[in-house]
mmCIF file of C-alpha atoms and ligand atoms in Angstrom:
data_model
loop_
_atom_site.group_PDB
_atom_site.id
_atom_site.type_symbol
_atom_site.label_atom_id
_atom_site.label_comp_id
_atom_site.label_asym_id
_atom_site.label_seq_id
_atom_site.Cartn_x
_atom_site.Cartn_y
_atom_site.Cartn_z
ATOM 1 C CA MET A 1 -106.959 34.325 -37.945
ATOM 2 C CA ALA A 2 -106.549 32.168 -40.645
ATOM 3 C CA GLU A 3 -104.456 29.051 -39.740
ATOM 4 C CA SER A 4 -100.927 28.731 -41.309
ATOM 5 C CA VAL A 5 -99.136 25.360 -42.286
ATOM 6 C CA VAL A 6 -96.494 25.401 -44.670
ATOM 7 C CA LEU A 7 -93.715 21.952 -45.198
ATOM 8 C CA LEU A 8 -90.806 23.015 -46.399
ATOM 9 C CA ASP A 9 -90.012 19.186 -47.530
ATOM 10 C CA PHE A 10 -88.503 17.701 -50.775
ATOM 11 C CA TRP A 11 -90.281 15.348 -52.823
ATOM 12 C CA ALA A 12 -88.552 11.253 -52.271
ATOM 13 C CA SER A 13 -87.620 12.349 -48.513
ATOM 14 C CA ALA A 14 -89.267 8.943 -46.482
ATOM 15 C CA PHE A 15 -89.008 11.976 -43.534
ATOM 16 C CA GLY A 16 -91.550 14.562 -45.198
ATOM 17 C CA LEU A 17 -94.087 11.731 -46.374
ATOM 18 C CA ARG A 18 -94.534 10.947 -42.393
ATOM 19 C CA VAL A 19 -95.372 14.563 -42.517
ATOM 20 C CA ARG A 20 -97.249 14.922 -45.319
ATOM 21 C CA ILE A 21 -98.954 11.044 -44.177
ATOM 22 C CA ALA A 22 -99.964 12.277 -41.345
ATOM 23 C CA LEU A 23 -101.307 15.807 -42.221
ATOM 24 C CA ALA A 24 -103.404 14.188 -45.101
ATOM 25 C CA GLU A 25 -104.742 11.974 -42.314
ATOM 26 C CA LYS A 26 -105.713 14.798 -40.241
ATOM 27 C CA ARG A 27 -107.817 16.580 -43.202
ATOM 28 C CA VAL A 28 -105.040 19.873 -42.985
ATOM 29 C CA GLU A 29 -104.473 21.580 -45.889
ATOM 30 C CA TYR A 30 -100.964 23.292 -46.053
ATOM 31 C CA GLU A 31 -99.027 25.066 -47.896
ATOM 32 C CA TYR A 32 -96.329 23.095 -50.220
ATOM 33 C CA LYS A 33 -92.637 23.935 -50.597
ATOM 34 C CA GLU A 34 -90.525 21.885 -53.020
ATOM 35 C CA GLN A 35 -86.739 22.844 -51.100
ATOM 36 C CA ASP A 36 -83.585 22.365 -53.747
ATOM 37 C CA LEU A 37 -81.553 20.743 -51.028
ATOM 38 C CA CYS A 38 -78.402 21.388 -53.229
ATOM 39 C CA ASN A 39 -78.699 25.072 -53.327
ATOM 40 C CA LYS A 40 -81.253 24.973 -49.978
ATOM 41 C CA SER A 41 -82.732 28.623 -49.187
ATOM 42 C CA PRO A 42 -82.712 31.014 -46.679
ATOM 43 C CA PHE A 43 -85.935 30.460 -45.618
ATOM 44 C CA LEU A 44 -84.499 26.856 -44.606
ATOM 45 C CA LEU A 45 -81.384 28.588 -43.613
ATOM 46 C CA GLN A 46 -83.772 30.677 -40.877
ATOM 47 C CA SER A 47 -86.268 27.910 -40.534
ATOM 48 C CA ASN A 48 -83.709 25.031 -39.260
ATOM 49 C CA PRO A 49 -80.451 26.554 -38.747
ATOM 50 C CA VAL A 50 -79.569 23.241 -36.323
ATOM 51 C CA HIS A 51 -79.836 21.137 -39.206
ATOM 52 C CA LYS A 52 -80.480 22.710 -42.109
ATOM 53 C CA LYS A 53 -82.730 19.678 -43.497
ATOM 54 C CA ILE A 54 -86.066 19.119 -45.041
ATOM 55 C CA PRO A 55 -88.956 18.525 -43.315
ATOM 56 C CA VAL A 56 -89.577 21.993 -41.272
ATOM 57 C CA LEU A 57 -93.418 21.836 -40.668
ATOM 58 C CA ILE A 58 -94.342 25.497 -39.179
ATOM 59 C CA HIS A 59 -98.196 26.686 -37.620
ATOM 60 C CA ASN A 60 -98.856 30.123 -37.897
ATOM 61 C CA GLY A 61 -94.895 31.416 -38.237
ATOM 62 C CA ARG A 62 -93.517 29.134 -35.798
ATOM 63 C CA PRO A 63 -90.918 26.275 -37.627
ATOM 64 C CA ILE A 64 -91.271 22.299 -35.765
ATOM 65 C CA CYS A 65 -88.274 20.208 -36.919
ATOM 66 C CA GLU A 66 -87.366 16.844 -37.208
ATOM 67 C CA SER A 67 -90.226 14.872 -38.188
ATOM 68 C CA HIS A 68 -91.132 12.431 -35.883
ATOM 69 C CA ILE A 69 -91.514 15.619 -33.605
ATOM 70 C CA ILE A 70 -93.286 17.127 -36.183
ATOM 71 C CA VAL A 71 -95.760 14.362 -36.066
ATOM 72 C CA GLU A 72 -96.104 13.863 -32.447
ATOM 73 C CA TYR A 73 -96.829 17.517 -33.157
ATOM 74 C CA ILE A 74 -100.048 17.433 -36.022
ATOM 75 C CA ASP A 75 -101.079 14.737 -33.233
ATOM 76 C CA GLU A 76 -100.872 16.945 -30.414
ATOM 77 C CA VAL A 77 -102.729 20.186 -32.503
ATOM 78 C CA TRP A 78 -105.516 18.241 -34.502
ATOM 79 C CA THR A 79 -106.982 16.368 -32.389
ATOM 80 C CA ASP A 80 -110.430 15.971 -34.493
ATOM 81 C CA ARG A 81 -109.418 12.990 -35.924
ATOM 82 C CA SER A 82 -107.299 9.832 -37.077
ATOM 83 C CA PRO A 83 -105.144 9.607 -33.209
ATOM 84 C CA LEU A 84 -102.466 8.495 -34.241
ATOM 85 C CA LEU A 85 -100.152 7.949 -31.082
ATOM 86 C CA PRO A 86 -101.868 5.097 -28.687
ATOM 87 C CA LYS A 87 -103.489 7.116 -25.646
ATOM 88 C CA ASP A 88 -101.751 3.935 -22.963
ATOM 89 C CA PRO A 89 -98.112 5.532 -21.602
ATOM 90 C CA TYR A 90 -96.699 1.579 -22.310
ATOM 91 C CA GLN A 91 -97.512 1.831 -26.050
ATOM 92 C CA ARG A 92 -96.454 5.296 -26.504
ATOM 93 C CA ALA A 93 -93.143 4.571 -24.793
ATOM 94 C CA ASN A 94 -93.061 1.547 -27.137
ATOM 95 C CA ALA A 95 -94.334 3.117 -30.368
ATOM 96 C CA ARG A 96 -91.448 5.781 -29.576
ATOM 97 C CA PHE A 97 -88.389 3.336 -28.558
ATOM 98 C CA TRP A 98 -89.394 1.483 -32.525
ATOM 99 C CA THR A 99 -89.255 4.969 -34.107
ATOM 100 C CA ASP A 100 -85.799 5.523 -32.329
ATOM 101 C CA TYR A 101 -85.108 1.637 -33.860
ATOM 102 C CA ILE A 102 -86.412 2.797 -37.809
ATOM 103 C CA ASN A 103 -84.574 6.356 -37.733
ATOM 104 C CA LYS A 104 -81.012 4.856 -36.102
ATOM 105 C CA LYS A 105 -81.319 1.195 -38.505
ATOM 106 C CA VAL A 106 -83.217 1.850 -41.582
ATOM 107 C CA TYR A 107 -82.619 5.056 -43.287
ATOM 108 C CA ASP A 108 -78.902 4.417 -42.767
ATOM 109 C CA THR A 109 -78.356 1.076 -43.761
ATOM 110 C CA GLY A 110 -80.522 1.265 -45.929
ATOM 111 C CA SER A 111 -78.984 4.059 -48.202
ATOM 112 C CA ASN A 112 -75.373 2.334 -47.502
ATOM 113 C CA ILE A 113 -76.920 -0.668 -49.995
ATOM 114 C CA TRP A 114 -76.744 1.835 -52.287
ATOM 115 C CA LYS A 115 -73.804 4.466 -51.315
ATOM 116 C CA LYS A 116 -71.333 1.238 -50.247
ATOM 117 C CA LYS A 117 -69.650 -0.996 -51.744
ATOM 118 C CA GLY A 118 -68.070 -5.126 -51.486
ATOM 119 C CA GLU A 119 -67.707 -5.752 -48.804
ATOM 120 C CA ALA A 120 -69.860 -2.893 -46.542
ATOM 121 C CA LYS A 121 -72.338 -2.645 -48.870
ATOM 122 C CA GLU A 122 -73.161 -6.670 -47.964
ATOM 123 C CA ALA A 123 -72.878 -5.762 -44.863
ATOM 124 C CA ALA A 124 -75.159 -2.257 -45.149
ATOM 125 C CA LYS A 125 -77.917 -5.566 -47.439
ATOM 126 C CA LYS A 126 -77.410 -7.619 -44.034
ATOM 127 C CA GLU A 127 -77.482 -5.143 -41.860
ATOM 128 C CA PHE A 128 -80.777 -3.100 -43.390
ATOM 129 C CA ILE A 129 -82.593 -6.954 -43.414
ATOM 130 C CA GLU A 130 -82.081 -7.892 -40.420
ATOM 131 C CA SER A 131 -83.424 -4.785 -38.948
ATOM 132 C CA LEU A 132 -86.806 -4.925 -40.552
ATOM 133 C CA LYS A 133 -87.415 -9.003 -40.182
ATOM 134 C CA LEU A 134 -87.263 -7.560 -36.472
ATOM 135 C CA VAL A 135 -89.333 -4.815 -37.230
ATOM 136 C CA GLU A 136 -91.660 -7.215 -38.981
ATOM 137 C CA GLY A 137 -91.496 -8.790 -35.545
ATOM 138 C CA GLN A 138 -93.526 -6.345 -33.354
ATOM 139 C CA LEU A 139 -96.203 -5.871 -36.205
ATOM 140 C CA GLY A 140 -96.860 -9.780 -35.331
ATOM 141 C CA ASP A 141 -100.429 -11.129 -36.134
ATOM 142 C CA GLU A 142 -102.116 -6.916 -35.807
ATOM 143 C CA PRO A 143 -102.771 -5.875 -39.223
ATOM 144 C CA TYR A 144 -101.015 -2.364 -38.072
ATOM 145 C CA PHE A 145 -98.080 -1.230 -35.618
ATOM 146 C CA GLY A 146 -101.228 1.075 -34.228
ATOM 147 C CA GLY A 147 -102.793 -2.308 -33.878
ATOM 148 C CA GLU A 148 -106.277 -1.771 -35.586
ATOM 149 C CA THR A 149 -106.121 1.262 -36.774
ATOM 150 C CA PHE A 150 -102.752 2.601 -38.591
ATOM 151 C CA GLY A 151 -101.400 4.836 -36.365
ATOM 152 C CA TYR A 152 -97.548 6.513 -35.448
ATOM 153 C CA VAL A 153 -95.739 3.195 -36.375
ATOM 154 C CA ASP A 154 -96.873 2.932 -39.380
ATOM 155 C CA ILE A 155 -96.427 6.268 -40.092
ATOM 156 C CA MET A 156 -92.721 5.869 -39.038
ATOM 157 C CA LEU A 157 -92.467 2.845 -41.763
ATOM 158 C CA ILE A 158 -94.436 2.971 -44.530
ATOM 159 C CA PRO A 159 -92.342 6.492 -46.381
ATOM 160 C CA PHE A 160 -88.843 3.483 -46.413
ATOM 161 C CA ALA A 161 -91.411 1.077 -48.922
ATOM 162 C CA SER A 162 -91.322 3.862 -52.110
ATOM 163 C CA TRP A 163 -87.014 3.618 -51.455
ATOM 164 C CA PHE A 164 -87.693 -0.688 -51.284
ATOM 165 C CA HIS A 165 -87.200 -1.172 -54.890
ATOM 166 C CA ALA A 166 -83.652 1.115 -55.103
ATOM 167 C CA TYR A 167 -82.670 -1.342 -52.100
ATOM 168 C CA GLU A 168 -83.934 -4.169 -53.847
ATOM 169 C CA THR A 169 -82.227 -3.586 -56.860
ATOM 170 C CA GLU A 170 -79.039 -1.891 -55.513
ATOM 171 C CA GLY A 171 -78.505 -4.996 -52.642
ATOM 172 C CA ASN A 172 -79.816 -7.602 -55.480
ATOM 173 C CA PHE A 173 -83.136 -9.355 -53.070
ATOM 174 C CA LYS A 174 -86.305 -9.376 -53.311
ATOM 175 C CA MET A 175 -88.452 -8.048 -49.970
ATOM 176 C CA GLU A 176 -90.969 -10.177 -50.398
ATOM 177 C CA ASN A 177 -88.868 -13.271 -50.018
ATOM 178 C CA GLU A 178 -87.341 -11.571 -46.837
ATOM 179 C CA CYS A 179 -89.979 -10.138 -44.641
ATOM 180 C CA PRO A 180 -93.277 -11.850 -46.676
ATOM 181 C CA LYS A 181 -95.989 -10.582 -43.749
ATOM 182 C CA LEU A 182 -94.083 -6.373 -43.356
ATOM 183 C CA MET A 183 -95.207 -6.324 -47.731
ATOM 184 C CA GLU A 184 -99.234 -7.490 -46.249
ATOM 185 C CA TRP A 185 -98.491 -3.855 -44.311
ATOM 186 C CA VAL A 186 -96.957 -2.406 -47.145
ATOM 187 C CA LYS A 187 -99.962 -2.979 -49.236
ATOM 188 C CA ARG A 188 -102.871 -2.151 -46.089
ATOM 189 C CA CYS A 189 -101.410 0.777 -45.551
ATOM 190 C CA LYS A 190 -100.904 1.310 -49.624
ATOM 191 C CA GLU A 191 -104.312 1.060 -49.664
ATOM 192 C CA ARG A 192 -105.222 3.617 -47.748
ATOM 193 C CA LYS A 193 -105.538 7.051 -49.338
ATOM 194 C CA SER A 194 -103.026 9.300 -47.473
ATOM 195 C CA VAL A 195 -100.438 6.947 -47.886
ATOM 196 C CA TYR A 196 -100.714 6.067 -52.058
ATOM 197 C CA LYS A 197 -101.415 9.280 -52.995
ATOM 198 C CA ALA A 198 -98.237 10.332 -50.669
ATOM 199 C CA LEU A 199 -95.629 7.748 -51.298
ATOM 200 C CA PRO A 200 -93.995 8.885 -54.809
ATOM 201 C CA ASP A 201 -93.321 5.830 -57.783
ATOM 202 C CA PRO A 202 -90.936 3.637 -56.491
ATOM 203 C CA HIS A 203 -89.342 3.770 -60.390
ATOM 204 C CA LYS A 204 -88.455 7.632 -59.860
ATOM 205 C CA VAL A 205 -87.060 7.182 -56.762
ATOM 206 C CA TYR A 206 -84.720 4.511 -58.269
ATOM 207 C CA ASP A 207 -83.497 7.580 -60.805
ATOM 208 C CA PHE A 208 -83.636 9.798 -58.762
ATOM 209 C CA VAL A 209 -81.132 6.800 -56.899
ATOM 210 C CA LEU A 210 -79.265 7.046 -59.335
ATOM 211 C CA SER A 211 -78.469 10.261 -60.321
ATOM 212 C CA MET A 212 -77.385 10.497 -57.020
ATOM 213 C CA LYS A 213 -74.491 8.369 -57.046
ATOM 214 C CA LYS A 214 -74.177 9.519 -60.317
ATOM 215 C CA ARG A 215 -73.696 12.758 -58.228
ATOM 216 C CA LEU A 216 -71.404 11.893 -55.342
ATOM 217 C CA GLY A 217 -69.254 9.518 -57.861
ATOM 218 C CA ILE A 218 -70.289 5.877 -57.040
ATOM 219 C CA GLU A 219 -70.547 3.770 -60.141
HETATM 220 C C1 LIG B 1 -83.802 13.738 -40.872
HETATM 221 C C2 LIG B 1 -83.638 14.735 -42.219
HETATM 222 C C3 LIG B 1 -82.897 14.666 -43.649
HETATM 223 O O1 LIG B 1 -82.349 13.225 -43.310
HETATM 224 C C4 LIG B 1 -85.799 13.584 -39.489
HETATM 225 O O2 LIG B 1 -86.516 14.600 -40.496
HETATM 226 O O3 LIG B 1 -85.791 13.012 -39.459
HETATM 227 N N1 LIG B 1 -83.549 13.608 -38.871
HETATM 228 C C5 LIG B 1 -84.818 14.566 -40.038
HETATM 229 N N2 LIG B 1 -83.629 14.834 -44.428
HETATM 230 C C6 LIG B 1 -83.075 15.375 -46.192
HETATM 231 C C7 LIG B 1 -83.563 14.636 -46.965
HETATM 232 S S1 LIG B 1 -83.884 12.663 -46.455
HETATM 233 O O4 LIG B 1 -82.867 11.977 -47.035
HETATM 234 C C8 LIG B 1 -81.919 16.338 -45.751
HETATM 235 O O5 LIG B 1 -82.613 17.276 -45.989
HETATM 236 N N3 LIG B 1 -81.047 16.604 -46.908
HETATM 237 C C9 LIG B 1 -80.035 17.907 -46.840
HETATM 238 C C10 LIG B 1 -78.848 18.488 -46.200
HETATM 239 O O6 LIG B 1 -78.251 17.108 -45.508
HETATM 240 O O7 LIG B 1 -77.960 18.813 -46.712
#
């Protein structure tokens, strides 16, 4: 029986992009199903009844939810190329630690730069930059978070690069000035086909942010 791989996703989602990049690294073919998050399909609700969110990967009819869990699953199922998590248990734990940190810090603080106003906006911007500086320190002098090879933590973080323009414009700062080494890493990652083919145009993402602000009544 041929394998069935379906991805429920939304084009601008940094979480969905993680999965698209991981599938591209493994050269897994799949059916992409764009979701309307304002009017969720019964298929999405049935596939992710707990969180009701994208991304959801449906492999041979069975759904897997939460982007970092999906990427680990992809790494465990398609083992023939591009290992993503390190083999060494300590390094694996470290990769999961930074993933947890990125999940808890980067998305929320980044979103609050455009969702909040005044002091809360400034606080979000400060926290966002501080957290990325910390992540940048973790990169050290290595080309990737996975060391010499592009891997799990790189996949967790690189999708946010397509949102940097929106954060910078809304927060009035420049990532290049704050985290120059991290921006070198972004350029390096963007040379990979799996990444440049997946990442949306940052200006399109910003237009989406502006439309969200309008919808949420944020001026
Ligand atoms: C987050 C997914 C998520 O926020 C993961 O997969 O890592 N922890 C999850 N998905 C959003 C779209 S991206 O911002 C989503 O589906 N939102 C719909 C909703 O909240 O109703």
